[in-house]
Amino acid sequence: MTARSAPLRVGLAGFGTVGRAVARQLQRETDVDLVAILNRRAPIWPAGAVADPVRWTDSIDDLLDFQLDVFVELIGGRDPATDWIRAALRRGISVVTANKQVMAHDGPELLALAAEHGCQLRYEASVAGGVPVLRAIGGGLAGDTLVGLRGILNGTCNYILSRMEQDGASFSVALEEAQRLGFAEANPSQDIDGLDARAKLAILAFIGFHLHAPVDAIAARSIAPVTPFDFTYARRLGCTIRQVASASCDASRRQLSAAVGPALVSLDSPLARVSGSENLVTVTGELGGETTYGGRGAGGDPTAVAVVSDVLAIARRATASTPRRFTAVGEVADASAAPYYLRFTVRDRPGIIAALAAILAARDINIDAILQEPGFASTARPFVVTIDPAPASAIHGALDDIRALDFHVADPLALPIVTAAVTEVVA
Amino acid sequence: MTARSAPLRVGLAGFGTVGRAVARQLQRETDVDLVAILNRRAPIWPAGAVADPVRWTDSIDDLLDFQLDVFVELIGGRDPATDWIRAALRRGISVVTANKQVMAHDGPELLALAAEHGCQLRYEASVAGGVPVLRAIGGGLAGDTLVGLRGILNGTCNYILSRMEQDGASFSVALEEAQRLGFAEANPSQDIDGLDARAKLAILAFIGFHLHAPVDAIAARSIAPVTPFDFTYARRLGCTIRQVASASCDASRRQLSAAVGPALVSLDSPLARVSGSENLVTVTGELGGETTYGGRGAGGDPTAVAVVSDVLAIARRATASTPRRFTAVGEVADASAAPYYLRFTVRDRPGIIAALAAILAARDINIDAILQEPGFASTARPFVVTIDPAPASAIHGALDDIRALDFHVADPLALPIVTAAVTEVVA
């Protein structure tokens, strides 16, 4: 608990929105000295924003040579960030990063490297931006055995789906709006296809369950096929639609089940009320039950709070309480069993329900209800079949068989229905 | 990050619901050795619950003599718990406590004592049970400047008010039910008068704002005067009623404003949806905006998760990142300015509104609307006046003047209306 005598020497790589916010905040802290910034583009410092002298470089070797105590990595992407982090740790320099891809893929290896060299690797900003959920799980719930995780981890998807819900906008209109407002990238695949949320889920899983899985082994489904019809039917079922990331592990703590994709969520549930770029994470422990963590998941200032809090923790010599041992798992099961929403858009004719029902019955999938809103032409009529809890693999297998039938005018869509804590739907 | 070679030696004082749950969980941890238990009553250990040999004592001197690394204090109350904690820290023994009264009154002094003796004092369980909110605020938001805190911190009040909301039960009927079910003590004053929540709010304030106030200086108002009428009127205003604890601090970080008591909360707000013994804390930072933390605020197992997580943090040599310097404040301002709900129950006659309006106008308090539900006899007619944002002191001053008028058949009630983040209603 004793303060260091000299301020912590910090070097920063990356000078975009988050990097600038971090630099501003670090320079207000007395325990910290921001000595150098690596900017791969031209070193542009907003005039008057900073009082202290800061050295500029475009070389990682130069940066690490400034006798750093902490290297803050904010360049994003795996390459060259992973190598830069390794280089710092090997020199005994602690690292603070916001990099979800690096941590999701190589987190356990890098944490071991940090331990080996007697320094720290902190990454609170890599999941849920300004919400200190990693610290809460890794430290505050260390005395529990976690069995389930669920979250809304991508603000872009949440913005798009909220717009579709509110105005009946199509996916493409809502996406264009998000792009125009700067909430979505020109190439939005990382967000809408679930790759961003999947990396965050992999990090939550290794902190919460101590299971490290290949990121690509986690199923990710796009929100692009969701239509305004789906919101209409969802509302009839007391639900809305959100991109949900879920993971659970079995009692032996060797098997991980995880998936990211659009899902029906009850209008009563906290997930339904997450708006705009907010994030929410729900954690279920055997002893403590469900705890929730919410707040801004993106943006320069909230993300900078997480980065600077990690730097201050090192300045105060607080050591991280990350679990030291992870179990590597090669395969990840798809989402746990859940009730499902299946939406078909068909050229109507007799026999369609009979054909669907036969395929579902062959896979032991039980139909709960069939819903059909009036007012659609028989040439493109959407209807919905709800399904009693079934494993994702059975549902997607049946859907592949159903796709082969000749009456579709749009690809069928299967969405899990999230009704309660993640563990209550574990098979 | 290196593991200790020998397991941490832990001594536990207090063997009620939480103590038993803690003992059970500690004995499952390999890094920890529960060596002795102090039980002031007969040492009763449920047969077969524990495999390890544990020594029993009824003396604190005996307990501390077992070469402890950590003393876990779960006896509750200030006396003798404060002295016991001091004695342990002076011997260099780290302390984990769930004791909100000790920490609210003497936390900063005890934290300084721990630092002086090179050991730790951890108290995650003292606020919001199994929700790791202290760690989130003290560590995860250390890089932000916090300006507001708001919470539902008392499960008993939340249970009683939820019952009144759902069934139109009177306060006394709901309280009796809570007592019958073991959710409320025979003497429920600590809960319903806000004394329990006030201690927790004082702890949140010293962690979040680094301001330590005399606990008794924080205004606490009872939920007992709330009637079923108030829920009817609240619903007309799109609200329900909850016991809310709020605190904010000014830009200079020298003035604390804090209060606990019943309040109208929007049905849309997360506070309205906290049910049963759940707790919820909302924190507002200058940079990161609003973050929320929710989960079970009481019960043996959730509270034990917090206690055991603190013990494990010490086992892993994680040092606490509590701020080292607190500013003592002698006075605490009442709640920040807010819109208000004033309910009067009167023997009706002409001139009542004129009399009220004159008193309110004299204190610069602006009436927003007057609501009166039909169906009440003129001899005991409740009606409600809503008020534009005004300081608590002005409202309660006016209420004292209004009480002197002759038409009341029940004491008037003033409830702040909580509509948004706590900082948005700061005067």
PDB file of C-alpha atoms in Angstrom, chain A residues 180-413:
ATOM      1  CA  ARG A 180     -23.202   7.867 -41.343  1.00  0.00           C
ATOM      2  CA  LEU A 181     -23.123   8.686 -37.612  1.00  0.00           C
ATOM      3  CA  GLY A 182     -19.743   6.993 -37.112  1.00  0.00           C
ATOM      4  CA  PHE A 183     -21.128   4.147 -34.964  1.00  0.00           C
ATOM      5  CA  ALA A 184     -20.266   1.512 -37.591  1.00  0.00           C
ATOM      6  CA  GLU A 185     -17.145   0.998 -39.726  1.00  0.00           C
ATOM      7  CA  ALA A 186     -17.182   1.154 -43.538  1.00  0.00           C
ATOM      8  CA  ASN A 187     -16.568  -2.614 -43.340  1.00  0.00           C
ATOM      9  CA  PRO A 188     -18.906  -3.572 -40.506  1.00  0.00           C
ATOM     10  CA  SER A 189     -18.258  -7.325 -40.550  1.00  0.00           C
ATOM     11  CA  GLN A 190     -16.380  -7.404 -37.195  1.00  0.00           C
ATOM     12  CA  ASP A 191     -19.444  -5.983 -35.495  1.00  0.00           C
ATOM     13  CA  ILE A 192     -22.475  -7.378 -37.310  1.00  0.00           C
ATOM     14  CA  ASP A 193     -21.052 -10.860 -37.874  1.00  0.00           C
ATOM     15  CA  GLY A 194     -20.284 -11.140 -34.157  1.00  0.00           C
ATOM     16  CA  LEU A 195     -16.470 -11.349 -34.425  1.00  0.00           C
ATOM     17  CA  ASP A 196     -15.880  -8.427 -32.058  1.00  0.00           C
ATOM     18  CA  ALA A 197     -18.282  -9.807 -29.420  1.00  0.00           C
ATOM     19  CA  ARG A 198     -16.822 -13.303 -29.863  1.00  0.00           C
ATOM     20  CA  ALA A 199     -13.320 -12.117 -28.924  1.00  0.00           C
ATOM     21  CA  LYS A 200     -14.721 -10.409 -25.815  1.00  0.00           C
ATOM     22  CA  LEU A 201     -16.664 -13.556 -24.903  1.00  0.00           C
ATOM     23  CA  ALA A 202     -13.460 -15.628 -25.203  1.00  0.00           C
ATOM     24  CA  ILE A 203     -11.771 -13.278 -22.701  1.00  0.00           C
ATOM     25  CA  LEU A 204     -14.723 -13.461 -20.294  1.00  0.00           C
ATOM     26  CA  ALA A 205     -14.624 -17.267 -20.562  1.00  0.00           C
ATOM     27  CA  PHE A 206     -10.949 -17.572 -19.658  1.00  0.00           C
ATOM     28  CA  ILE A 207     -11.308 -15.186 -16.734  1.00  0.00           C
ATOM     29  CA  GLY A 208     -14.609 -16.635 -15.528  1.00  0.00           C
ATOM     30  CA  PHE A 209     -14.199 -20.347 -16.229  1.00  0.00           C
ATOM     31  CA  HIS A 210     -10.380 -20.568 -16.615  1.00  0.00           C
ATOM     32  CA  LEU A 211     -11.026 -22.200 -20.003  1.00  0.00           C
ATOM     33  CA  HIS A 212      -9.151 -20.888 -23.011  1.00  0.00           C
ATOM     34  CA  ALA A 213     -10.629 -21.781 -26.371  1.00  0.00           C
ATOM     35  CA  PRO A 214      -9.564 -21.001 -29.944  1.00  0.00           C
ATOM     36  CA  VAL A 215     -11.573 -17.870 -30.710  1.00  0.00           C
ATOM     37  CA  ASP A 216     -12.624 -19.186 -34.126  1.00  0.00           C
ATOM     38  CA  ALA A 217     -14.194 -22.237 -32.469  1.00  0.00           C
ATOM     39  CA  ILE A 218     -16.930 -20.060 -30.942  1.00  0.00           C
ATOM     40  CA  ALA A 219     -20.036 -19.929 -33.151  1.00  0.00           C
ATOM     41  CA  ALA A 220     -20.789 -16.405 -34.409  1.00  0.00           C
ATOM     42  CA  ARG A 221     -23.966 -15.591 -36.347  1.00  0.00           C
ATOM     43  CA  SER A 222     -24.698 -12.347 -38.151  1.00  0.00           C
ATOM     44  CA  ILE A 223     -27.513  -9.955 -37.275  1.00  0.00           C
ATOM     45  CA  ALA A 224     -27.901  -9.103 -40.999  1.00  0.00           C
ATOM     46  CA  PRO A 225     -30.774 -11.600 -41.659  1.00  0.00           C
ATOM     47  CA  VAL A 226     -32.998  -9.978 -38.997  1.00  0.00           C
ATOM     48  CA  THR A 227     -35.964  -8.179 -40.590  1.00  0.00           C
ATOM     49  CA  PRO A 228     -38.621  -5.767 -39.326  1.00  0.00           C
ATOM     50  CA  PHE A 229     -41.101  -8.736 -39.396  1.00  0.00           C
ATOM     51  CA  ASP A 230     -38.968 -10.412 -36.757  1.00  0.00           C
ATOM     52  CA  PHE A 231     -39.437  -7.490 -34.396  1.00  0.00           C
ATOM     53  CA  THR A 232     -43.206  -7.664 -34.935  1.00  0.00           C
ATOM     54  CA  TYR A 233     -43.296 -11.366 -34.085  1.00  0.00           C
ATOM     55  CA  ALA A 234     -40.826 -10.895 -31.220  1.00  0.00           C
ATOM     56  CA  ARG A 235     -43.123  -8.310 -29.654  1.00  0.00           C
ATOM     57  CA  ARG A 236     -46.064 -10.752 -29.904  1.00  0.00           C
ATOM     58  CA  LEU A 237     -43.900 -13.089 -27.828  1.00  0.00           C
ATOM     59  CA  GLY A 238     -43.116 -10.368 -25.260  1.00  0.00           C
ATOM     60  CA  CYS A 239     -39.592 -10.002 -26.599  1.00  0.00           C
ATOM     61  CA  THR A 240     -37.234  -7.848 -28.631  1.00  0.00           C
ATOM     62  CA  ILE A 241     -34.064  -8.836 -30.537  1.00  0.00           C
ATOM     63  CA  ARG A 242     -30.486  -8.209 -29.417  1.00  0.00           C
ATOM     64  CA  GLN A 243     -27.032  -9.522 -30.295  1.00  0.00           C
ATOM     65  CA  VAL A 244     -26.313 -11.756 -27.298  1.00  0.00           C
ATOM     66  CA  ALA A 245     -23.036 -13.434 -26.354  1.00  0.00           C
ATOM     67  CA  SER A 246     -23.457 -16.445 -24.033  1.00  0.00           C
ATOM     68  CA  ALA A 247     -21.143 -18.995 -22.518  1.00  0.00           C
ATOM     69  CA  SER A 248     -21.458 -21.722 -19.932  1.00  0.00           C
ATOM     70  CA  CYS A 249     -19.270 -24.519 -18.682  1.00  0.00           C
ATOM     71  CA  ASP A 250     -20.022 -27.966 -17.356  1.00  0.00           C
ATOM     72  CA  ALA A 251     -19.498 -29.130 -13.780  1.00  0.00           C
ATOM     73  CA  SER A 252     -16.115 -30.726 -14.584  1.00  0.00           C
ATOM     74  CA  ARG A 253     -14.954 -27.317 -15.898  1.00  0.00           C
ATOM     75  CA  ARG A 254     -13.520 -28.882 -19.033  1.00  0.00           C
ATOM     76  CA  GLN A 255     -16.258 -28.236 -21.578  1.00  0.00           C
ATOM     77  CA  LEU A 256     -17.094 -24.794 -22.839  1.00  0.00           C
ATOM     78  CA  SER A 257     -20.320 -23.941 -24.592  1.00  0.00           C
ATOM     79  CA  ALA A 258     -20.422 -20.512 -26.249  1.00  0.00           C
ATOM     80  CA  ALA A 259     -22.043 -18.586 -29.083  1.00  0.00           C
ATOM     81  CA  VAL A 260     -22.699 -15.049 -30.298  1.00  0.00           C
ATOM     82  CA  GLY A 261     -25.622 -13.985 -32.430  1.00  0.00           C
ATOM     83  CA  PRO A 262     -29.039 -12.386 -32.601  1.00  0.00           C
ATOM     84  CA  ALA A 263     -31.515 -13.705 -30.023  1.00  0.00           C
ATOM     85  CA  LEU A 264     -34.993 -12.963 -28.741  1.00  0.00           C
ATOM     86  CA  VAL A 265     -34.774 -11.426 -25.273  1.00  0.00           C
ATOM     87  CA  SER A 266     -37.721 -10.880 -22.976  1.00  0.00           C
ATOM     88  CA  LEU A 267     -38.836  -7.255 -22.769  1.00  0.00           C
ATOM     89  CA  ASP A 268     -38.676  -7.719 -18.981  1.00  0.00           C
ATOM     90  CA  SER A 269     -35.023  -8.684 -19.031  1.00  0.00           C
ATOM     91  CA  PRO A 270     -32.146  -6.246 -18.430  1.00  0.00           C
ATOM     92  CA  LEU A 271     -30.761  -7.254 -21.855  1.00  0.00           C
ATOM     93  CA  ALA A 272     -33.796  -5.711 -23.592  1.00  0.00           C
ATOM     94  CA  ARG A 273     -33.219  -2.380 -21.913  1.00  0.00           C
ATOM     95  CA  VAL A 274     -29.607  -1.879 -22.936  1.00  0.00           C
ATOM     96  CA  SER A 275     -29.659   1.058 -25.316  1.00  0.00           C
ATOM     97  CA  GLY A 276     -27.267   2.610 -27.835  1.00  0.00           C
ATOM     98  CA  SER A 277     -23.612   1.811 -27.232  1.00  0.00           C
ATOM     99  CA  GLU A 278     -24.204   0.495 -23.717  1.00  0.00           C
ATOM    100  CA  ASN A 279     -22.884  -2.906 -22.709  1.00  0.00           C
ATOM    101  CA  LEU A 280     -24.235  -5.299 -20.102  1.00  0.00           C
ATOM    102  CA  VAL A 281     -22.673  -8.448 -18.677  1.00  0.00           C
ATOM    103  CA  THR A 282     -24.523 -10.947 -16.493  1.00  0.00           C
ATOM    104  CA  VAL A 283     -22.533 -13.534 -14.561  1.00  0.00           C
ATOM    105  CA  THR A 284     -24.006 -16.566 -12.803  1.00  0.00           C
ATOM    106  CA  GLY A 285     -22.159 -18.179  -9.914  1.00  0.00           C
ATOM    107  CA  GLU A 286     -23.024 -21.399  -8.114  1.00  0.00           C
ATOM    108  CA  LEU A 287     -23.098 -19.625  -4.747  1.00  0.00           C
ATOM    109  CA  GLY A 288     -23.648 -15.939  -5.407  1.00  0.00           C
ATOM    110  CA  GLY A 289     -26.292 -16.295  -8.123  1.00  0.00           C
ATOM    111  CA  GLU A 290     -26.592 -13.660 -10.799  1.00  0.00           C
ATOM    112  CA  THR A 291     -24.679 -10.370 -10.796  1.00  0.00           C
ATOM    113  CA  THR A 292     -24.868  -7.730 -13.522  1.00  0.00           C
ATOM    114  CA  TYR A 293     -22.458  -5.048 -14.743  1.00  0.00           C
ATOM    115  CA  GLY A 294     -23.516  -2.294 -17.125  1.00  0.00           C
ATOM    116  CA  GLY A 295     -22.309   0.959 -18.644  1.00  0.00           C
ATOM    117  CA  ARG A 296     -20.686   2.493 -21.701  1.00  0.00           C
ATOM    118  CA  GLY A 297     -18.918  -0.155 -23.728  1.00  0.00           C
ATOM    119  CA  ALA A 298     -17.122   2.137 -26.145  1.00  0.00           C
ATOM    120  CA  GLY A 299     -15.969   5.707 -26.700  1.00  0.00           C
ATOM    121  CA  GLY A 300     -12.692   7.450 -25.953  1.00  0.00           C
ATOM    122  CA  ASP A 301     -13.323   8.614 -22.406  1.00  0.00           C
ATOM    123  CA  PRO A 302     -14.989   5.490 -20.944  1.00  0.00           C
ATOM    124  CA  THR A 303     -12.342   3.230 -22.502  1.00  0.00           C
ATOM    125  CA  ALA A 304      -9.615   5.555 -21.234  1.00  0.00           C
ATOM    126  CA  VAL A 305     -11.024   5.238 -17.688  1.00  0.00           C
ATOM    127  CA  ALA A 306     -10.377   1.493 -17.887  1.00  0.00           C
ATOM    128  CA  VAL A 307      -6.851   1.955 -19.281  1.00  0.00           C
ATOM    129  CA  VAL A 308      -5.875   4.635 -16.763  1.00  0.00           C
ATOM    130  CA  SER A 309      -7.356   2.630 -13.856  1.00  0.00           C
ATOM    131  CA  ASP A 310      -5.095  -0.265 -14.902  1.00  0.00           C
ATOM    132  CA  VAL A 311      -2.064   2.047 -15.028  1.00  0.00           C
ATOM    133  CA  LEU A 312      -2.921   3.427 -11.569  1.00  0.00           C
ATOM    134  CA  ALA A 313      -3.297  -0.095 -10.185  1.00  0.00           C
ATOM    135  CA  ILE A 314       0.298  -0.744 -11.278  1.00  0.00           C
ATOM    136  CA  ALA A 315       1.394   2.618  -9.840  1.00  0.00           C
ATOM    137  CA  ARG A 316      -0.153   1.578  -6.517  1.00  0.00           C
ATOM    138  CA  ARG A 317       1.592  -1.765  -6.786  1.00  0.00           C
ATOM    139  CA  ALA A 318      -1.696  -3.597  -6.747  1.00  0.00           C
ATOM    140  CA  THR A 319      -1.034  -6.986  -8.257  1.00  0.00           C
ATOM    141  CA  ALA A 320      -3.582  -8.508 -10.580  1.00  0.00           C
ATOM    142  CA  SER A 321      -5.616 -11.445  -9.350  1.00  0.00           C
ATOM    143  CA  THR A 322      -5.972 -13.193 -12.667  1.00  0.00           C
ATOM    144  CA  PRO A 323      -6.109 -16.955 -12.317  1.00  0.00           C
ATOM    145  CA  ARG A 324      -2.689 -18.380 -12.993  1.00  0.00           C
ATOM    146  CA  ARG A 325      -3.722 -21.610 -14.635  1.00  0.00           C
ATOM    147  CA  PHE A 326      -5.957 -21.950 -17.678  1.00  0.00           C
ATOM    148  CA  THR A 327      -7.224 -25.139 -19.236  1.00  0.00           C
ATOM    149  CA  ALA A 328      -6.940 -25.069 -23.015  1.00  0.00           C
ATOM    150  CA  VAL A 329     -10.009 -26.467 -24.735  1.00  0.00           C
ATOM    151  CA  GLY A 330      -9.808 -27.451 -28.389  1.00  0.00           C
ATOM    152  CA  GLU A 331     -13.504 -27.471 -29.187  1.00  0.00           C
ATOM    153  CA  VAL A 332     -16.357 -25.259 -28.136  1.00  0.00           C
ATOM    154  CA  ALA A 333     -19.912 -26.571 -28.109  1.00  0.00           C
ATOM    155  CA  ASP A 334     -22.520 -24.331 -29.700  1.00  0.00           C
ATOM    156  CA  ALA A 335     -24.964 -22.430 -27.482  1.00  0.00           C
ATOM    157  CA  SER A 336     -26.670 -24.396 -24.702  1.00  0.00           C
ATOM    158  CA  ALA A 337     -30.169 -25.758 -25.347  1.00  0.00           C
ATOM    159  CA  ALA A 338     -32.809 -23.026 -25.500  1.00  0.00           C
ATOM    160  CA  PRO A 339     -36.299 -22.442 -26.777  1.00  0.00           C
ATOM    161  CA  TYR A 340     -36.106 -21.223 -30.373  1.00  0.00           C
ATOM    162  CA  TYR A 341     -37.876 -18.852 -32.706  1.00  0.00           C
ATOM    163  CA  LEU A 342     -37.900 -20.055 -36.336  1.00  0.00           C
ATOM    164  CA  ARG A 343     -39.084 -17.625 -38.987  1.00  0.00           C
ATOM    165  CA  PHE A 344     -39.951 -18.741 -42.501  1.00  0.00           C
ATOM    166  CA  THR A 345     -40.979 -16.581 -45.453  1.00  0.00           C
ATOM    167  CA  VAL A 346     -42.808 -18.709 -47.986  1.00  0.00           C
ATOM    168  CA  ARG A 347     -44.829 -18.784 -51.163  1.00  0.00           C
ATOM    169  CA  ASP A 348     -47.903 -20.198 -49.422  1.00  0.00           C
ATOM    170  CA  ARG A 349     -49.502 -23.503 -50.402  1.00  0.00           C
ATOM    171  CA  PRO A 350     -51.009 -26.451 -48.498  1.00  0.00           C
ATOM    172  CA  GLY A 351     -48.558 -28.850 -46.869  1.00  0.00           C
ATOM    173  CA  ILE A 352     -45.853 -26.452 -45.724  1.00  0.00           C
ATOM    174  CA  ILE A 353     -46.467 -26.931 -41.988  1.00  0.00           C
ATOM    175  CA  ALA A 354     -46.667 -30.692 -42.480  1.00  0.00           C
ATOM    176  CA  ALA A 355     -43.284 -30.708 -44.238  1.00  0.00           C
ATOM    177  CA  LEU A 356     -41.627 -28.570 -41.540  1.00  0.00           C
ATOM    178  CA  ALA A 357     -43.206 -30.566 -38.739  1.00  0.00           C
ATOM    179  CA  ALA A 358     -41.940 -33.848 -40.174  1.00  0.00           C
ATOM    180  CA  ILE A 359     -38.335 -32.595 -40.353  1.00  0.00           C
ATOM    181  CA  LEU A 360     -38.482 -31.189 -36.809  1.00  0.00           C
ATOM    182  CA  ALA A 361     -40.070 -34.376 -35.433  1.00  0.00           C
ATOM    183  CA  ALA A 362     -37.339 -36.471 -37.055  1.00  0.00           C
ATOM    184  CA  ARG A 363     -34.810 -34.600 -34.893  1.00  0.00           C
ATOM    185  CA  ASP A 364     -36.913 -34.809 -31.724  1.00  0.00           C
ATOM    186  CA  ILE A 365     -37.642 -31.088 -31.874  1.00  0.00           C
ATOM    187  CA  ASN A 366     -40.961 -30.185 -30.319  1.00  0.00           C
ATOM    188  CA  ILE A 367     -43.123 -27.379 -31.742  1.00  0.00           C
ATOM    189  CA  ASP A 368     -44.504 -25.022 -29.100  1.00  0.00           C
ATOM    190  CA  ALA A 369     -46.681 -22.704 -31.249  1.00  0.00           C
ATOM    191  CA  ILE A 370     -47.182 -21.393 -34.767  1.00  0.00           C
ATOM    192  CA  LEU A 371     -47.774 -17.670 -35.238  1.00  0.00           C
ATOM    193  CA  GLN A 372     -48.898 -15.919 -38.375  1.00  0.00           C
ATOM    194  CA  GLU A 373     -49.620 -12.196 -38.585  1.00  0.00           C
ATOM    195  CA  PRO A 374     -52.352 -11.258 -41.107  1.00  0.00           C
ATOM    196  CA  GLY A 375     -51.821  -8.846 -43.983  1.00  0.00           C
ATOM    197  CA  PHE A 376     -49.079 -10.463 -46.056  1.00  0.00           C
ATOM    198  CA  ALA A 377     -49.475 -11.603 -49.677  1.00  0.00           C
ATOM    199  CA  SER A 378     -49.500 -15.385 -50.157  1.00  0.00           C
ATOM    200  CA  THR A 379     -46.469 -15.045 -52.444  1.00  0.00           C
ATOM    201  CA  ALA A 380     -44.194 -13.907 -49.549  1.00  0.00           C
ATOM    202  CA  ARG A 381     -45.832 -14.757 -46.267  1.00  0.00           C
ATOM    203  CA  PRO A 382     -43.745 -14.729 -43.087  1.00  0.00           C
ATOM    204  CA  PHE A 383     -44.710 -16.994 -40.210  1.00  0.00           C
ATOM    205  CA  VAL A 384     -43.049 -18.162 -37.057  1.00  0.00           C
ATOM    206  CA  VAL A 385     -42.702 -21.507 -35.326  1.00  0.00           C
ATOM    207  CA  THR A 386     -41.628 -21.485 -31.674  1.00  0.00           C
ATOM    208  CA  ILE A 387     -39.776 -24.514 -30.373  1.00  0.00           C
ATOM    209  CA  ASP A 388     -39.445 -26.065 -26.909  1.00  0.00           C
ATOM    210  CA  PRO A 389     -35.861 -26.027 -25.556  1.00  0.00           C
ATOM    211  CA  ALA A 390     -33.552 -27.840 -27.990  1.00  0.00           C
ATOM    212  CA  PRO A 391     -29.796 -27.914 -28.623  1.00  0.00           C
ATOM    213  CA  ALA A 392     -28.463 -25.399 -31.164  1.00  0.00           C
ATOM    214  CA  SER A 393     -26.942 -28.254 -33.195  1.00  0.00           C
ATOM    215  CA  ALA A 394     -30.348 -29.942 -33.643  1.00  0.00           C
ATOM    216  CA  ILE A 395     -32.005 -26.672 -34.625  1.00  0.00           C
ATOM    217  CA  HIS A 396     -29.368 -25.727 -37.189  1.00  0.00           C
ATOM    218  CA  GLY A 397     -29.298 -29.274 -38.571  1.00  0.00           C
ATOM    219  CA  ALA A 398     -33.070 -29.195 -39.060  1.00  0.00           C
ATOM    220  CA  LEU A 399     -32.833 -25.754 -40.644  1.00  0.00           C
ATOM    221  CA  ASP A 400     -30.367 -27.086 -43.224  1.00  0.00           C
ATOM    222  CA  ASP A 401     -32.873 -29.815 -44.167  1.00  0.00           C
ATOM    223  CA  ILE A 402     -35.710 -27.301 -44.276  1.00  0.00           C
ATOM    224  CA  ARG A 403     -33.707 -24.975 -46.552  1.00  0.00           C
ATOM    225  CA  ALA A 404     -33.799 -27.712 -49.214  1.00  0.00           C
ATOM    226  CA  LEU A 405     -37.599 -27.444 -49.476  1.00  0.00           C
ATOM    227  CA  ASP A 406     -39.004 -25.445 -52.415  1.00  0.00           C
ATOM    228  CA  PHE A 407     -41.375 -22.915 -50.829  1.00  0.00           C
ATOM    229  CA  HIS A 408     -38.916 -20.370 -49.389  1.00  0.00           C
ATOM    230  CA  VAL A 409     -38.775 -16.825 -50.717  1.00  0.00           C
ATOM    231  CA  ALA A 410     -36.248 -15.759 -48.023  1.00  0.00           C
ATOM    232  CA  ASP A 411     -33.709 -17.722 -46.033  1.00  0.00           C
ATOM    233  CA  PRO A 412     -35.222 -19.124 -42.823  1.00  0.00           C
ATOM    234  CA  LEU A 413     -33.964 -17.631 -39.568  1.00  0.00           C
TER     235      LEU A 413
END
